[in-house]
XYZ file of C-alpha atoms in Angstrom:
458
model
C 40.440 9.118 15.451
C 37.605 11.394 14.311
C 36.892 9.152 11.320
C 36.876 6.050 13.531
C 34.584 7.711 16.087
C 32.216 8.798 13.342
C 32.171 5.269 11.897
C 31.386 3.674 15.268
C 28.681 6.244 15.984
C 27.027 5.571 12.623
C 27.184 1.821 13.211
C 25.699 2.317 16.656
C 22.857 4.361 15.193
C 22.208 1.647 12.600
C 21.778 -0.826 15.479
C 19.932 1.333 18.020
C 17.532 3.361 15.846
C 15.787 0.395 14.121
C 15.451 -1.337 17.494
C 13.985 1.794 19.077
C 11.535 2.329 16.228
C 10.519 -1.348 16.343
C 9.878 -1.206 20.094
C 7.909 2.031 19.744
C 5.749 0.627 16.931
C 5.105 -2.612 18.857
C 4.102 -0.655 21.976
C 1.854 1.570 19.857
C 0.159 -1.472 18.314
C -0.189 -3.090 21.749
C -1.928 -0.015 23.210
C -4.552 -0.079 20.486
C -5.040 -3.865 20.412
C -4.243 -6.279 23.246
C -4.077 -3.545 25.907
C -7.832 -3.052 25.483
C -8.340 -6.557 26.912
C -6.333 -5.922 30.108
C -9.411 -4.910 32.194
C -11.021 -8.237 31.248
C -7.918 -10.336 31.910
C -6.795 -8.809 35.221
C -9.681 -10.218 37.324
C -9.023 -13.663 35.853
C -5.317 -13.860 36.761
C -5.709 -12.579 40.303
C -2.556 -11.228 41.953
C -0.081 -12.411 39.336
C 2.614 -9.959 38.135
C 1.764 -7.358 35.515
C 3.799 -9.049 32.800
C 1.542 -12.130 33.040
C -1.479 -9.895 32.457
C 0.225 -8.567 29.323
C 1.058 -12.082 28.104
C -2.491 -13.341 28.711
C -3.930 -10.267 26.955
C -1.711 -10.801 23.919
C -2.570 -14.525 23.826
C -6.296 -13.768 24.091
C -6.050 -11.143 21.367
C -4.199 -13.531 19.051
C -6.895 -16.121 19.745
C -9.603 -13.640 18.786
C -7.768 -12.791 15.558
C -7.381 -16.519 14.770
C -11.106 -17.109 15.309
C -11.913 -14.135 13.085
C -9.614 -15.611 10.441
C -11.450 -18.938 10.618
C -14.808 -17.171 10.357
C -13.558 -15.029 7.469
C -12.708 -18.189 5.502
C -16.174 -19.704 5.985
C -18.920 -18.960 3.471
C -21.212 -17.340 6.052
C -18.297 -15.287 7.415
C -17.419 -13.961 3.970
C -21.023 -12.902 3.453
C -21.142 -11.094 6.794
C -17.843 -9.311 6.042
C -19.118 -8.396 2.591
C -22.311 -6.976 4.117
C -20.290 -5.000 6.678
C -18.025 -3.543 3.972
C -21.072 -2.696 1.853
C -22.527 -0.696 4.748
C -19.198 1.039 5.461
C -18.830 2.034 1.802
C -22.151 3.886 2.043
C -20.887 6.222 4.806
C -19.137 9.234 3.165
C -16.013 9.781 5.302
C -15.799 6.286 6.774
C -15.602 4.614 3.360
C -12.489 6.630 2.461
C -10.692 5.869 5.742
C -11.689 2.196 5.737
C -10.751 1.770 2.071
C -7.329 3.379 2.574
C -6.571 1.349 5.728
C -7.771 -1.874 4.098
C -5.575 -1.150 1.106
C -2.515 -0.616 3.335
C -3.188 -3.865 5.216
C -3.683 -5.744 1.936
C -0.286 -4.549 0.753
C 1.521 -5.295 4.031
C -0.228 -8.675 4.523
C -1.209 -9.806 1.038
C -2.572 -13.169 2.254
C -2.207 -16.769 1.220
C -2.229 -16.367 -2.532
C 0.283 -13.546 -2.719
C 3.946 -14.300 -2.404
C 5.182 -10.715 -2.033
C 8.704 -10.064 -3.256
C 9.939 -13.184 -5.006
C 13.468 -12.476 -6.250
C 16.024 -9.703 -6.771
C 16.699 -8.815 -10.402
C 18.447 -6.296 -12.630
C 16.327 -4.461 -15.192
C 16.897 -1.828 -17.859
C 15.983 1.444 -16.178
C 15.689 4.298 -17.076
C 16.838 3.276 -20.560
C 18.180 0.148 -22.294
C 21.743 -0.606 -21.292
C 21.482 1.029 -17.844
C 20.732 -1.471 -15.092
C 18.765 -0.903 -11.878
C 18.100 -3.243 -8.985
C 14.489 -4.358 -8.636
C 12.376 -7.102 -7.106
C 9.969 -9.417 -8.872
C 6.390 -9.277 -7.557
C 4.757 -11.652 -10.042
C 3.923 -12.404 -13.653
C 1.151 -11.043 -15.862
C -0.043 -12.688 -19.059
C -1.206 -10.272 -21.735
C -3.874 -11.918 -23.852
C -2.900 -11.947 -27.489
C 0.790 -11.486 -26.653
C 3.592 -13.940 -27.247
C 5.049 -13.870 -23.728
C 4.358 -13.158 -20.121
C 5.491 -9.901 -18.572
C 7.435 -9.812 -15.358
C 6.034 -7.447 -12.725
C 9.019 -5.604 -11.237
C 9.151 -3.008 -8.486
C 12.180 -0.692 -8.826
C 12.757 0.956 -5.399
C 14.112 4.448 -4.849
C 16.997 5.496 -2.590
C 17.109 5.835 0.398
C 13.435 4.932 0.841
C 12.969 1.450 -0.671
C 9.231 1.494 0.066
C 8.657 3.926 -2.802
C 9.577 3.495 -6.439
C 8.214 2.478 -9.835
C 6.101 -0.518 -10.785
C 6.824 -1.629 -14.354
C 5.883 -4.590 -16.564
C 9.015 -5.905 -18.311
C 9.407 -8.510 -21.036
C 11.528 -11.356 -19.741
C 14.392 -10.431 -22.084
C 14.896 -7.213 -20.083
C 15.041 -8.972 -16.703
C 18.073 -10.769 -15.292
C 18.620 -12.468 -11.966
C 20.898 -10.390 -9.733
C 22.175 -13.460 -7.881
C 21.442 -11.816 -4.513
C 18.618 -12.138 -2.021
C 15.663 -9.768 -1.830
C 16.958 -8.560 1.537
C 20.307 -7.642 -0.034
C 18.495 -5.789 -2.812
C 16.504 -3.744 -0.285
C 19.677 -3.011 1.685
C 21.376 -1.872 -1.515
C 18.594 0.604 -2.230
C 18.521 1.734 1.396
C 22.281 2.398 1.426
C 22.410 4.054 -2.043
C 24.451 1.123 -3.329
C 27.036 1.029 -0.539
C 25.852 -2.408 0.596
C 25.479 -3.804 -2.923
C 27.770 -6.873 -3.286
C 30.951 -6.347 -5.270
C 30.130 -9.222 -7.623
C 26.795 -10.444 -8.926
C 25.907 -13.524 -10.948
C 23.638 -12.538 -13.831
C 21.388 -15.134 -15.425
C 18.093 -15.081 -17.348
C 15.043 -14.566 -15.189
C 13.665 -17.944 -16.276
C 16.749 -19.527 -14.742
C 15.961 -18.213 -11.250
C 15.110 -21.197 -9.059
C 13.061 -18.966 -6.737
C 10.675 -17.743 -9.442
C 8.332 -19.806 -11.547
C 6.071 -18.113 -14.047
C 2.521 -17.760 -12.864
C 3.085 -19.239 -9.407
C 6.112 -17.614 -7.848
C 6.825 -20.927 -6.121
C 9.960 -20.961 -3.998
C 11.612 -24.311 -3.229
C 11.548 -25.127 0.464
C 15.054 -25.849 1.849
C 13.574 -28.247 4.406
C 11.827 -30.215 1.667
C 15.036 -30.431 -0.344
C 16.963 -31.589 2.736
C 14.355 -34.272 3.450
C 14.461 -35.571 -0.109
C 17.518 -37.656 0.664
C 16.372 -38.674 4.151
C 14.914 -42.173 4.299
C 13.023 -41.474 7.606
C 9.391 -41.468 6.453
C 7.992 -40.583 9.899
C 10.358 -37.657 10.199
C 9.250 -36.378 6.794
C 5.588 -36.728 7.726
C 6.084 -34.962 11.058
C 7.937 -32.050 9.494
C 5.376 -31.805 6.718
C 2.582 -31.795 9.317
C 4.317 -29.084 11.368
C 4.937 -27.000 8.270
C 1.314 -27.356 7.196
C 0.101 -26.419 10.684
C 2.401 -23.404 10.802
C 1.155 -22.246 7.391
C -2.479 -22.759 8.385
C -2.107 -20.787 11.630
C -0.242 -17.979 9.855
C -2.875 -17.738 7.119
C -5.755 -17.679 9.603
C -4.001 -14.987 11.635
C -3.465 -12.950 8.458
C -7.128 -13.374 7.550
C -8.100 -12.122 11.007
C -5.734 -9.174 10.672
C -7.335 -8.284 7.325
C -10.689 -8.067 9.114
C -9.886 -6.381 12.414
C -7.023 -3.984 11.623
C -8.855 -1.870 8.992
C -11.823 -1.619 11.376
C -9.559 -0.596 14.265
C -7.767 2.008 12.134
C -11.103 3.365 10.929
C -12.427 3.679 14.493
C -9.240 5.388 15.715
C -9.091 7.838 12.778
C -12.812 8.666 12.925
C -12.580 9.208 16.685
C -9.523 11.432 16.217
C -11.238 13.501 13.504
C -14.398 13.705 15.608
C -12.516 14.992 18.650
C -10.506 17.392 16.481
C -13.606 18.900 14.885
C -16.925 18.227 16.618
C -15.266 17.881 20.017
C -13.745 21.366 19.710
C -16.998 22.946 18.526
C -19.218 21.314 21.174
C -18.360 23.796 24.017
C -19.250 26.786 21.806
C -22.441 25.048 20.683
C -23.477 24.560 24.290
C -22.939 28.259 24.957
C -25.162 29.152 21.991
C -28.042 26.736 22.485
C -27.935 26.359 26.269
C -28.610 23.174 28.224
C -29.541 20.336 25.882
C -28.922 16.574 25.965
C -25.433 15.502 24.978
C -26.571 13.793 21.792
C -28.325 17.013 20.677
C -25.189 19.067 21.331
C -23.176 16.546 19.291
C -25.638 16.611 16.389
C -25.743 20.425 16.265
C -21.926 20.625 16.493
C -21.631 18.131 13.643
C -23.983 20.265 11.557
C -21.861 23.348 12.292
C -18.669 21.503 11.255
C -20.205 20.238 7.997
C -21.478 23.736 7.206
C -18.039 25.213 7.937
C -16.258 22.681 5.728
C -18.769 23.294 2.939
C -18.274 27.055 3.237
C -14.490 26.573 3.101
C -14.915 24.473 -0.036
C -17.023 27.151 -1.678
C -14.492 29.821 -0.725
C -11.653 27.697 -2.142
C -13.327 27.548 -5.556
C -13.759 31.296 -6.108
C -10.905 33.456 -7.343
C -10.592 35.527 -4.178
C -10.631 32.434 -1.991
C -7.927 30.767 -4.072
C -5.725 33.840 -3.760
C -6.222 34.007 0.002
C -5.351 30.318 0.349
C -2.278 30.798 -1.838
C -1.148 33.765 0.281
C -1.718 31.729 3.446
C 0.328 28.811 2.092
C 3.127 31.153 1.027
C 3.178 32.555 4.563
C 3.170 29.056 6.081
C 6.033 27.954 3.809
C 8.274 30.592 5.422
C 7.894 29.118 8.914
C 10.489 26.319 9.318
C 8.640 23.673 11.380
C 5.102 24.676 10.475
C 5.665 24.262 6.721
C 6.818 20.648 7.197
C 3.795 19.739 9.332
C 1.375 21.535 6.992
C 2.773 19.999 3.793
C 2.833 16.502 5.322
C -0.730 16.750 6.608
C -1.971 18.196 3.315
C -0.289 15.395 1.362
C -1.802 12.803 3.720
C -5.303 14.223 3.263
C -4.859 14.359 -0.510
C -3.663 10.746 -0.485
C -6.721 9.647 1.498
C -9.272 11.575 -0.519
C -7.403 11.461 -3.867
C -8.709 15.011 -4.172
C -5.888 16.188 -6.408
C -6.497 13.623 -9.148
C -9.841 12.005 -8.305
C -11.665 13.873 -11.022
C -9.076 12.956 -13.632
C -8.485 9.270 -12.942
C -11.112 8.160 -15.431
C -9.365 5.586 -17.594
C -6.724 3.162 -16.235
C -4.161 2.431 -18.958
C -0.814 0.851 -19.703
C 1.736 3.138 -21.359
C 5.162 2.493 -22.819
C 7.583 3.368 -20.025
C 10.500 3.829 -19.510
C 11.150 2.620 -23.082
C 9.419 0.713 -25.857
C 8.767 -2.877 -24.808
C 8.183 -2.133 -21.110
C 4.929 -0.819 -19.666
C 3.854 1.218 -16.652
C 0.376 1.470 -15.158
C -1.232 4.879 -15.127
C -4.329 6.920 -15.871
C -5.418 8.703 -19.004
C -6.423 12.202 -17.857
C -7.230 13.909 -21.156
C -5.977 14.890 -24.574
C -4.010 17.729 -26.146
C -4.595 18.888 -29.710
C -1.451 19.942 -31.540
C -1.122 22.702 -34.132
C -1.005 20.146 -36.968
C -4.325 18.635 -35.851
C -2.796 15.595 -34.152
C -3.810 14.423 -30.681
C -1.549 13.549 -27.780
C -2.837 11.617 -24.767
C -2.122 13.115 -21.345
C -1.154 10.146 -19.185
C -0.411 10.312 -15.474
C 2.053 7.647 -14.283
C 2.015 7.528 -10.444
C 4.769 6.215 -8.221
C 4.495 3.412 -5.682
C 2.982 3.557 -3.076
C 2.041 7.269 -3.116
C -0.124 7.676 -6.201
C -0.433 11.427 -5.640
C 3.193 11.736 -6.819
C 4.202 10.843 -10.352
C 4.979 12.179 -13.808
C 2.820 13.463 -16.655
C 3.638 12.102 -20.102
C 2.203 13.057 -23.488
C 1.851 9.933 -25.634
C 0.939 9.168 -29.202
C -2.360 7.212 -29.334
C -0.577 4.031 -30.450
C 1.649 4.061 -27.341
C -1.224 3.944 -24.814
C -3.337 0.852 -24.196
C -6.626 0.311 -22.435
C -6.270 -2.647 -20.031
C -9.912 -2.973 -18.961
C -9.184 -2.585 -15.218
C -11.258 -0.503 -12.829
C -9.815 2.520 -11.040
C -9.782 0.748 -7.670
C -8.065 -2.345 -9.079
C -5.473 -0.180 -10.823
C -4.783 1.781 -7.618
C -4.274 -1.456 -5.654
C -1.879 -2.744 -8.310
C 0.233 0.420 -8.227
C 0.201 0.901 -4.447
C 1.294 -2.711 -3.865
C 4.133 -2.497 -6.369
C 2.519 -5.225 -8.468
C 1.831 -7.700 -5.657
C -1.933 -7.250 -6.053
C -1.851 -6.806 -9.841
C -3.969 -9.153 -11.980
C -2.302 -12.199 -13.513
C -4.077 -11.737 -16.854
C -4.802 -8.540 -18.776
C -6.203 -7.773 -22.206
C -4.787 -4.710 -23.984
C -6.628 -2.613 -26.540
C -4.963 0.198 -28.467
C -6.503 3.661 -28.241
C -5.754 4.094 -31.916
C -8.835 1.916 -32.420
C -12.016 4.098 -32.378
C -13.961 1.268 -30.731
C -11.582 1.337 -27.743
C -11.923 5.109 -27.426
C -15.700 4.819 -27.359
C -15.638 2.001 -24.756
C -13.365 4.102 -22.542
C -15.627 7.128 -22.942
C -12.921 9.196 -24.605
C -14.366 9.737 -28.076
C -16.750 12.510 -27.040
C -14.011 14.186 -24.971
C -11.732 14.369 -27.987
């Protein structure tokens, strides 16, 4: 009886908790989006029930997003958006928040050209002969190579949103014969929900994946192939095209408005948490002044305080005091969780822990020879025999502040010619936003070391 009760309770939680989280997230999104239009909509609908006001607000908001998507696809719209982003990238704190939020939205809504997860596969990980479940996110052609590499995201358990992004040769990738949803469920359940039998076949034999395009056959199109009704085929094709067009325009609008909304919310929150708390004390010090003057002086006090904290954190005594404070915080049960989470979030946004070291994006042999992982060359180590090892940081997906440090021989690390921002997007997206073509240059070549700015460092 106890085992049966426990089983039913767990099944109930599996049903109720995702629904509750989904409802909470939808309500949270509604409060920050369509709910802002309620004051405008209410006078228009008169004395209709409240739920009609909500429906009209959501419809109006979706219409605004669609119009933004149409504008974003026009040449003039792209120029205006580019000008806006150029201005935002000139503002110190705003550029970090906007860039991080835009990156998250790009990953969650990759747009028309990105197909996301294309197929579930089995790959050799962490060593040849040991199989792990992964999902294909695309193909990358290495110039000068004999084959294309399959971009595979290997999720962790029980959080399938994190994992490793690796470039595999097609010989190391096999179709798992299951859907992407089943692969995610398998990772989420630590293998409990993995099917008892799988049908392995070469990755090139997967109908759902085609090199370079990731094209997936449409079941409706296949069903219509044997249907002689030409008007029915045209109507369904028209509806499918319209549905795709509307979805793409909505996604384009989301790519414009959501990063801006997140930036405004985060900046407002930080402002209230810092300047808003200092403003009452500023008013006591300087007396009666206009509100904008109080705000400006409070902002100056906050910047000076943060700068002083940064200076204190760089001296030996300051480092010791911070270390003692963190040791004390780590002994408080709830406080240590909140502090560590907030510190990790800030480090992820500012990339403070590795920003100074992420100088050279590279591809390194990982987890074995023949496969490659994206990472950053952070320096060199000179051995006792005079040889040099390359310190390479291989981050995880999507949190690039977590990863592993490997020491490689120069011939096992390759310069791929990507910028830091492009490399970060590739890793964070699990390969969805990775380039389709890359050119590799070995660091054993002195010319490559000089181009990467590493020769003088060695």
